[in-house]
Short mmCIF file of C-alpha atoms and ligand atoms in Angstrom, two decimals:
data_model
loop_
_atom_site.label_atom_id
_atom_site.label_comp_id
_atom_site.label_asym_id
_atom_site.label_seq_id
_atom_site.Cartn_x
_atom_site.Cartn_y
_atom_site.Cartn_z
CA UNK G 1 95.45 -10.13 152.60
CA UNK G 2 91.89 -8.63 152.66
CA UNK G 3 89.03 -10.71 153.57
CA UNK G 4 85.80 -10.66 152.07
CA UNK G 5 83.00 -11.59 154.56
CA UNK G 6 79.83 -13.09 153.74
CA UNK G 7 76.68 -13.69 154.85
CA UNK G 8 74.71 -16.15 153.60
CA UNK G 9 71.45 -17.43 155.62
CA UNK G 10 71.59 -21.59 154.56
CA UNK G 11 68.02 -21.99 153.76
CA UNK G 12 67.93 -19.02 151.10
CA UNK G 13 70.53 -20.55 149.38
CA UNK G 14 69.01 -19.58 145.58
CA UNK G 15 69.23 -16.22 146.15
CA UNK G 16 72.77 -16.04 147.03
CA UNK G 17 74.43 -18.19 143.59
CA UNK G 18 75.80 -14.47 142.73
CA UNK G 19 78.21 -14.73 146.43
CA UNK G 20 78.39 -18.23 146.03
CA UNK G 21 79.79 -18.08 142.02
CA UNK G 22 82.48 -15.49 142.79
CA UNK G 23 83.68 -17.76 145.98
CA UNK G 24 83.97 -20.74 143.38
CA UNK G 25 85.89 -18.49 141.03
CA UNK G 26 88.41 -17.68 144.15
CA UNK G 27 88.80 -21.63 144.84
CA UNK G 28 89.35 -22.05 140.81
CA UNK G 29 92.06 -19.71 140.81
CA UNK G 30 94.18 -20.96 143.83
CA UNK G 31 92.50 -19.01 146.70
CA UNK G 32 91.24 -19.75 149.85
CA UNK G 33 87.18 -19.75 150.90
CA UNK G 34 86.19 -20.45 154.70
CA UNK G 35 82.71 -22.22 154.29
CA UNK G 36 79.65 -23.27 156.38
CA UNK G 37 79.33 -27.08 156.98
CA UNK G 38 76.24 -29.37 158.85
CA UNK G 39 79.91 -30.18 161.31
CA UNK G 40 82.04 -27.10 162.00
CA UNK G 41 82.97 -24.30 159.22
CA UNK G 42 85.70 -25.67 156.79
CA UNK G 43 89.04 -24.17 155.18
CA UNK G 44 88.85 -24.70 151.82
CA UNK G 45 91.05 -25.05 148.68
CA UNK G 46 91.13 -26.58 144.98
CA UNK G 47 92.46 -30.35 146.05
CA UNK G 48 93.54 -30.60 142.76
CA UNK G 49 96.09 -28.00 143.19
CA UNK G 50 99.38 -28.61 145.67
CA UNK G 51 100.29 -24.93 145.52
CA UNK G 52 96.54 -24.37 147.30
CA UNK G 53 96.74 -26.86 149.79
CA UNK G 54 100.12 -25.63 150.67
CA UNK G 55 98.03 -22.57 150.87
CA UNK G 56 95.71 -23.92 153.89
CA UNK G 57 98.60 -25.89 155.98
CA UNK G 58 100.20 -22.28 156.04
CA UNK G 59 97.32 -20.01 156.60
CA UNK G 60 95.93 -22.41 159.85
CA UNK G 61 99.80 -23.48 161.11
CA UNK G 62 98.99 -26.57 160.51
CA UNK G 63 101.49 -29.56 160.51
CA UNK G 64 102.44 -30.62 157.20
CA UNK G 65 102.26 -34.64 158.61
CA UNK G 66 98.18 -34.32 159.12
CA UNK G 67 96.21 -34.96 155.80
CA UNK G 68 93.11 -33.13 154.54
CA UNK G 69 89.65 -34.17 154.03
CA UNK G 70 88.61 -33.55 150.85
CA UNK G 71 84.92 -32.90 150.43
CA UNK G 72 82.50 -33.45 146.91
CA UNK G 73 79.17 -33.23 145.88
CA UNK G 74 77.89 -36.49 144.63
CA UNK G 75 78.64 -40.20 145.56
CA UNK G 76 79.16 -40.62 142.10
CA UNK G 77 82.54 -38.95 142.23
CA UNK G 78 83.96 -41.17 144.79
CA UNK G 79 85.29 -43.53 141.68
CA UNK G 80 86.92 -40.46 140.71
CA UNK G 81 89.49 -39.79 143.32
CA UNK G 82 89.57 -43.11 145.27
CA UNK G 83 90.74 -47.14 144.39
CA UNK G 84 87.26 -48.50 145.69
CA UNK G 85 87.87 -51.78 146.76
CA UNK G 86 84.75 -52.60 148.83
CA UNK G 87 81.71 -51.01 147.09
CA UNK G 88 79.19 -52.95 149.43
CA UNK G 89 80.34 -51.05 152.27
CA UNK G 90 80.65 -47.56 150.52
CA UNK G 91 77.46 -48.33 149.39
CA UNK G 92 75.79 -48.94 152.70
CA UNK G 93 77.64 -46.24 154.43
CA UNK G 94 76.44 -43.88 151.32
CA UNK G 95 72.47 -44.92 151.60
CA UNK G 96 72.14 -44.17 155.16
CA UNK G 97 74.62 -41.59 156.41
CA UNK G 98 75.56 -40.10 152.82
CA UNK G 99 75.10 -36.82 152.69
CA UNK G 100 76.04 -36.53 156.11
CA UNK G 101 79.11 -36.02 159.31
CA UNK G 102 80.62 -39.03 158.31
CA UNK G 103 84.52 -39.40 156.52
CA UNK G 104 85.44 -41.92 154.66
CA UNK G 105 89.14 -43.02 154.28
CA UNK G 106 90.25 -45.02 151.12
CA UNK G 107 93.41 -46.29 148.81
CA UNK G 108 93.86 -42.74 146.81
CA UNK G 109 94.33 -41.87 142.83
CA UNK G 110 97.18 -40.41 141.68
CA UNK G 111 95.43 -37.24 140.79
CA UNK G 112 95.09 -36.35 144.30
CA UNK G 113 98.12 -34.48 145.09
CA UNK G 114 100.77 -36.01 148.14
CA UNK G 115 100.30 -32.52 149.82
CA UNK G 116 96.43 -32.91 150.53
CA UNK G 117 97.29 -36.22 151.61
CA UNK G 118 100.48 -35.51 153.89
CA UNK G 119 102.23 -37.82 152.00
CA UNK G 120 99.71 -41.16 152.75
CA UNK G 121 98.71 -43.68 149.74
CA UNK G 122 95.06 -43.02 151.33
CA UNK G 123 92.45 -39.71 151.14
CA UNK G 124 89.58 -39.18 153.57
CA UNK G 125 86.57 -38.35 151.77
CA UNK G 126 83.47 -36.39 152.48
CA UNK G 127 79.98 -35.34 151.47
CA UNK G 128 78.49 -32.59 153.04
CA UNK G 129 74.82 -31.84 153.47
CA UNK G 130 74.91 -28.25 153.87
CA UNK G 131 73.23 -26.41 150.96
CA UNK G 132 76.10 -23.64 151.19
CA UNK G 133 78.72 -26.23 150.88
CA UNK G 134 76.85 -28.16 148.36
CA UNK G 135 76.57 -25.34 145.98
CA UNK G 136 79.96 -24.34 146.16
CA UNK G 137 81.80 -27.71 145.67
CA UNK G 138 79.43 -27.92 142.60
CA UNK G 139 80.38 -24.73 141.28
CA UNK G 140 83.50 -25.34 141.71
CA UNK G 141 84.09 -28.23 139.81
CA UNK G 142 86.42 -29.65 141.73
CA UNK G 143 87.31 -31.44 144.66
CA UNK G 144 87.21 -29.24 147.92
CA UNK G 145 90.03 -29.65 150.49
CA UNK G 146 88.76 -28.50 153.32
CA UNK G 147 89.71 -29.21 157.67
CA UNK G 148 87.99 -27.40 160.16
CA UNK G 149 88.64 -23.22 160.11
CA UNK G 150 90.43 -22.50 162.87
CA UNK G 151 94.09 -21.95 163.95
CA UNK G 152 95.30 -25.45 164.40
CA UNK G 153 95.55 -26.24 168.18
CA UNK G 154 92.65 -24.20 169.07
CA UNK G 155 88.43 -25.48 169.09
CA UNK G 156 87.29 -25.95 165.51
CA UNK G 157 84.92 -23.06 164.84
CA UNK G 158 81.13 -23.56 164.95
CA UNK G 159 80.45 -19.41 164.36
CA UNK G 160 81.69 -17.35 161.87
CA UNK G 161 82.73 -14.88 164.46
CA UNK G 162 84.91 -17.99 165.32
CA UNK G 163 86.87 -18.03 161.98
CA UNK G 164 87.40 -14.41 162.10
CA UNK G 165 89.02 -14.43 165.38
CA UNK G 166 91.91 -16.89 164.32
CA UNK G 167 91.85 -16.40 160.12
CA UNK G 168 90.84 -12.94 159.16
CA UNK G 169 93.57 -11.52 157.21
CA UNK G 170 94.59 -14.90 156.11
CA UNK G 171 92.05 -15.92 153.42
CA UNK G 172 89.89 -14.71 150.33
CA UNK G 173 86.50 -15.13 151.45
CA UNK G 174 84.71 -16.10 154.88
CA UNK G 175 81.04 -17.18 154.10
CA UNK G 176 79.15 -16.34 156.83
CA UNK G 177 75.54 -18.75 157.33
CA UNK G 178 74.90 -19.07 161.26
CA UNK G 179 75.73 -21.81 163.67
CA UNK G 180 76.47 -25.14 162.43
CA UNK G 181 73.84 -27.49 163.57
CA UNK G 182 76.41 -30.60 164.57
CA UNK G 183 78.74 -28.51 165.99
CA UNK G 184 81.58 -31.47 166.16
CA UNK G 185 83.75 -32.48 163.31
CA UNK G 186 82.82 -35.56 160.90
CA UNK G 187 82.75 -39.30 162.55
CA UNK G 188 86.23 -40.87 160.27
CA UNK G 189 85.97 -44.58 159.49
CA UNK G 190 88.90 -46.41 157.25
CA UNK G 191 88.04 -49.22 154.95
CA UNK G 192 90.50 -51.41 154.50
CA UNK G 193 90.26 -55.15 153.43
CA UNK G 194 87.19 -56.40 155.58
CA UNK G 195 87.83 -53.71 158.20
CA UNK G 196 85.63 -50.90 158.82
CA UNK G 197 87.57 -48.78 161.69
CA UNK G 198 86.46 -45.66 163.18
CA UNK G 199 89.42 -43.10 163.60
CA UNK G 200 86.96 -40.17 164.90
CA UNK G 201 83.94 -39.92 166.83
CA UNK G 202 81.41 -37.29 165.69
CA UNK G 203 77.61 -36.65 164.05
CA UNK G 204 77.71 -40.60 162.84
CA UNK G 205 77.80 -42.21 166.02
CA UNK G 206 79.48 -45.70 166.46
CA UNK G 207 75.77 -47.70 167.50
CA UNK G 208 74.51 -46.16 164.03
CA UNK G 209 78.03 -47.44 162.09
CA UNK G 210 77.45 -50.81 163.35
CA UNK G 211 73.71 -51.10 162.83
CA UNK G 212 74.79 -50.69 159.33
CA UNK G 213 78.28 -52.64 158.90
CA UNK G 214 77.98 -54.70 161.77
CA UNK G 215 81.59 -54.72 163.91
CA UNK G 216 83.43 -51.69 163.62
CA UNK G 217 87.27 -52.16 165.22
CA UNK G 218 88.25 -48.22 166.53
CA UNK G 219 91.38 -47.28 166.56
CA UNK G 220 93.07 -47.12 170.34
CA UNK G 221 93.36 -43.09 170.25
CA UNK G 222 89.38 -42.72 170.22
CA UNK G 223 89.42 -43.74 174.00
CA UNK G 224 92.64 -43.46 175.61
CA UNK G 225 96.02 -41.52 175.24
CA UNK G 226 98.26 -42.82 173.16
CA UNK G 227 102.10 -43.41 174.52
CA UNK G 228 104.95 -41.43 172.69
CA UNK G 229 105.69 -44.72 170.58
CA UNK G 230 101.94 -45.18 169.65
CA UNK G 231 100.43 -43.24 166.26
CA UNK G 232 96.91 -43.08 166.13
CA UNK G 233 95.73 -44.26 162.17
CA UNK G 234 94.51 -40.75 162.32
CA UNK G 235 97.39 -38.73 162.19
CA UNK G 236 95.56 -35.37 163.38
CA UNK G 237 94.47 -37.44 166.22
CA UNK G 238 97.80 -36.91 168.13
CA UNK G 239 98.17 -33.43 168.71
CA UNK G 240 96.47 -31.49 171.54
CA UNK G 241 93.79 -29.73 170.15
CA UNK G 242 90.34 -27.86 171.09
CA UNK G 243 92.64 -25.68 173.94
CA UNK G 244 91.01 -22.46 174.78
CA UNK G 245 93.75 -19.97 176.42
CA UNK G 246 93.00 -21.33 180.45
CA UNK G 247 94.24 -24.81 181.46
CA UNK G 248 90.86 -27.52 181.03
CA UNK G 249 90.14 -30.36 183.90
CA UNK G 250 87.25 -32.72 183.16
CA UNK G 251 85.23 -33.74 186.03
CA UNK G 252 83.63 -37.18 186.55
CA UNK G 253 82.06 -38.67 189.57
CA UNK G 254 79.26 -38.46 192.33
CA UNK G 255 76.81 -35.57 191.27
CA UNK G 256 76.49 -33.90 194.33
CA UNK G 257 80.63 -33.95 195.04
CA UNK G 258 81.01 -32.41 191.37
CA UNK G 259 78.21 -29.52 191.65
CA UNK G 260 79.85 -28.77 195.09
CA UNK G 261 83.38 -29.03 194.28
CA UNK G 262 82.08 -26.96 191.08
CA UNK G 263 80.30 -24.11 193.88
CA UNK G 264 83.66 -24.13 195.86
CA UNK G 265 85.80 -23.56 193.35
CA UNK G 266 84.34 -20.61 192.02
CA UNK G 267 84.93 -18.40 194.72
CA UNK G 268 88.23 -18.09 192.76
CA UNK G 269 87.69 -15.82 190.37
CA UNK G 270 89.84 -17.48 187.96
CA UNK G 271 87.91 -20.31 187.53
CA UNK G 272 85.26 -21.03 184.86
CA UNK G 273 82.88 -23.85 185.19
CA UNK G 274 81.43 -25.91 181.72
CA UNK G 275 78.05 -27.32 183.48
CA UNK G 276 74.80 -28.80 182.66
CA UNK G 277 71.76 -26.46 182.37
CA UNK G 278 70.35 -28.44 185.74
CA UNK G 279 73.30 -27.74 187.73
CA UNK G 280 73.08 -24.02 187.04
CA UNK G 281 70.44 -23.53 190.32
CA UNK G 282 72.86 -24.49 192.50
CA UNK G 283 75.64 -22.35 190.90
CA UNK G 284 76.10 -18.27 191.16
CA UNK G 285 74.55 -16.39 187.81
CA UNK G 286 77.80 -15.49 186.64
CA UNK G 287 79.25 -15.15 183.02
CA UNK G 288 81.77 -17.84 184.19
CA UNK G 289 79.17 -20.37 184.65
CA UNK G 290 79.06 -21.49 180.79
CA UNK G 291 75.75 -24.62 180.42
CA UNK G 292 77.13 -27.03 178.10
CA UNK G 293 73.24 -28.37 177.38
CA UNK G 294 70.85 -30.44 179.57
CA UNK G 295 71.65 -33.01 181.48
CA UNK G 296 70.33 -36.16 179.00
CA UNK G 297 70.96 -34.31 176.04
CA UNK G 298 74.14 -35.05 174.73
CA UNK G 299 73.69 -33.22 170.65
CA UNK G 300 72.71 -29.85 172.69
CA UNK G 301 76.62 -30.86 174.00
CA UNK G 302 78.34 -31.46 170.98
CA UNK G 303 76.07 -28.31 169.15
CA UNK G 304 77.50 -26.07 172.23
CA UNK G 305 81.16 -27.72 173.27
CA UNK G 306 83.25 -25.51 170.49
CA UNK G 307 81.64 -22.37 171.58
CA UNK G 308 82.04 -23.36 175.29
CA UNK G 309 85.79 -23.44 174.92
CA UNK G 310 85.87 -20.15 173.04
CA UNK G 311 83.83 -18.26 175.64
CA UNK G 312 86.36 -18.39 178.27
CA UNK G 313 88.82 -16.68 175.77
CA UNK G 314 87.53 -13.76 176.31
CA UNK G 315 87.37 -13.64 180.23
CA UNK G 316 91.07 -12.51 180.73
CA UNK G 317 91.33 -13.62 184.47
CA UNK G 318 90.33 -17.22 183.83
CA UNK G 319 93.25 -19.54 184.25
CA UNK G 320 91.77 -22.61 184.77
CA UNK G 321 88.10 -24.30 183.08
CA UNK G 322 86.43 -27.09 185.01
CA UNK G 323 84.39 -29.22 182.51
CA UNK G 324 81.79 -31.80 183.54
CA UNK G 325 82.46 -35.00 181.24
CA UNK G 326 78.90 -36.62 179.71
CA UNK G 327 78.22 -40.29 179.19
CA UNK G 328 80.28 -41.50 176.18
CA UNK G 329 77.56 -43.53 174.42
CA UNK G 330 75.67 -42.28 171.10
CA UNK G 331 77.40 -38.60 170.41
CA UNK G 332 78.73 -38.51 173.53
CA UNK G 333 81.69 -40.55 172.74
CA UNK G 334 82.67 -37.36 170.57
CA UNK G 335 81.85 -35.07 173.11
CA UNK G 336 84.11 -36.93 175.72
CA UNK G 337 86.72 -37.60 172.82
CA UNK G 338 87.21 -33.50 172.28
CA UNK G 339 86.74 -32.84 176.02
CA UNK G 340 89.51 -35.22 176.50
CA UNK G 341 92.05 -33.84 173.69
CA UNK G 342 90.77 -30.38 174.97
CA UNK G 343 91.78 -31.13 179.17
CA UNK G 344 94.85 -33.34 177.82
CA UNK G 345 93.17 -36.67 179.30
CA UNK G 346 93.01 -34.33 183.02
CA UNK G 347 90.40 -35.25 184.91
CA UNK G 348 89.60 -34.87 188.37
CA UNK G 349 87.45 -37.86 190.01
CA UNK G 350 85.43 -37.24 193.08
P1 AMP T 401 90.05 -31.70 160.27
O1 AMP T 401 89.84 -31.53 158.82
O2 AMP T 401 90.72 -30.55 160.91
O3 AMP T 401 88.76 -32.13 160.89
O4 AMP T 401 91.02 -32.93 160.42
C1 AMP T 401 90.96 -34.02 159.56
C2 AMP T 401 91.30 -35.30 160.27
O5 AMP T 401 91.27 -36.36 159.31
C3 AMP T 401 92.68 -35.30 160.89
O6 AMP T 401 92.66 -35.94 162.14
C4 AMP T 401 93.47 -36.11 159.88
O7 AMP T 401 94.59 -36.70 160.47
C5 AMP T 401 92.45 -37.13 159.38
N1 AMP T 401 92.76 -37.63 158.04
C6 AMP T 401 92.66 -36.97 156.86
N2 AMP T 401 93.09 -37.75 155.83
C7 AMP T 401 93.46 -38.92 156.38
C8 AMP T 401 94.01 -40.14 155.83
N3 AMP T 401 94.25 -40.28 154.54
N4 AMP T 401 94.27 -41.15 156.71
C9 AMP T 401 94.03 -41.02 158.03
N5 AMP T 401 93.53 -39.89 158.59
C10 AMP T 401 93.25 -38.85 157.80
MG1 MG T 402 90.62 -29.60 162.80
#
């Protein structure tokens, strides 16, 4: 298939509605647009139309049991392809985080096909505030399916250059606008009677969900790994994911043990360090010495983390990544939750 590439800077939006109307026309008609979102870029398809979903599950190898966010334009619409049961909730969720990283998982309507939805009576729903995205969803006219761009196994892309390495040849159009700014995928939460439950860490951190909604439960496979028996309520949430092509082991511990077990290790030149910016003075300048951001600064992380992965990639005597693991409060819980899925819950203590 021959891919159309794109480049389309996000805050000159206006000047692009030529690009952006013939990328709606390819989504009208059944095809497949890769798109720039505020989280990572997205894979999208008419979600009105089984035959394109099909489309994206095939394109990205991805497994027919894990359901598709579907993204829209207005809060509005929400009435239109969900049962809403608890409109106080959606409502709070929509004036503060709305448009925004955040997911939001409800009873489904018919119209939203059982392939978008791998079969589940529910559909995850999201807003996006990216101008690109905004304008395309509304000239589209339709709900947007859309997971994150990449091949599925592999660290959701953050670049364009990111898509094209795993989907060129494999879709219509690849809009290209930058880096995204959050860098992680949208934070999930389920409602569901009185329950609020958050199924994925991301931009909408968990402090911030319960400011607003007060408890929020979260589901058992945000924190730990889950036993062959156990299914997280997120059914993505079980594969191993964000793998770059070398084996990933998180380090934790005493700071000085982990910059000098980081120093030692390096001698082998197979080995890739993902550090903090402060730890680089103590480490050789080297192109396998990859800063993951500053110490405290744990956005710069999840901005960076995708990219981190992909780097190694294309170092072809790297077999094995050691990744210092940040604090897991505010965005950090996502950062450690894809570091985690990423190392396959390795980690080294010292
Ligand atoms: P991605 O679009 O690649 O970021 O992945 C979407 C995530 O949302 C996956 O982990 C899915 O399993 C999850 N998801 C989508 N729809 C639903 C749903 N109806 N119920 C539970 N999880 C969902
Ligand atoms: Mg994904």
């Amino acid at each position: 298939m021959e891919t159309k590439v794109v480049k389309i800077p996000p805050n000159r939006v206006e000047e692009f509605e030529k690009e952006l109307l013939e990328a709606s026309e390819i989504i009208k008609r059944g095809g497949l647009v890769v798109f720039p979102t505020e989280t990572v870029y997205g894979l999208g398809a008419n979600a009105l139309d089984e035959k394109a979903a099909e489309k994206i599950y095939s394109a990205k190898g991805r497994p027919s049991d894990n359901p598709l966010i579907i993204h829209i334009a207005n809060p509005e619409d929400y009435e239109k392809w969900c049962k809403v049961e608890r409109v106080d909730l959606l409502e709070k969720i929509t004036n503060r985080f709305v448009p925004g990283p955040i997911t939001v998982i409800q009873k489904k309507k018919d119209i939203i096909p059982h392939t978008v939805t791998a079969g589940m009576d529910t559909v995850a729903v999201r807003i996006p505030s990216h101008k690109v995205a905004r304008r395309l969803i509304e000239l589209s006219g339709v709900p947007v399916a859309a997971p994150s761009a990449n091949t599925s196994g592999r660290p959701s892309p953050t670049r364009a250059e990111h898509v094209i390495q795993d989907l060129y040849g494999k879709v219509d159009m690849i809009i290209d606008s930058g880096e995204c700014e959050v860098g992680l995928e949208s934070t999930i939460v389920m409602l569901k009677g009185d329950d609020v439950t958050l199924l994925r860490p991301g931009g909408v951190t968990l402090e911030e969900l319960e400011e607003t909604l007060g408890k929020v439960k979260v589901d058992k496979g945000v924190f730990e790994k889950l036993k062959e028996n156990e299914k997280p309520l997120a059914p993505g949430m079980k594969y191993r994911h964000y793998a770059p092509k070398a084996s990933v082991i998180s380090l934790k511990g005493d700071e000085e043990k982990v910059i000098a077990f980081m120093k030692e290790s390096l001698k082998d030149k197979g080995v890739g360090v993902i550090c903090y910016r402060e730890d680089t003075e103590h480490l050789p300048h080297d192109n396998r010495v990859v800063v993951l951001g500053s110490k405290s600064d744990t956005e710069e992380m999840a901005h960076r983390l995708f990219d981190c992965l992909r780097t190694f990639d294309s170092i072809p005597e790297i077999h094995t990544v050691y990744a210092r693991l940040p604090e897991d409060d505010h965005i950090g819980l996502a950062v450690v939750n894809r570091l985690m899925k990423a190392c396959g819950y390795t980690v080294k203590e010292l």
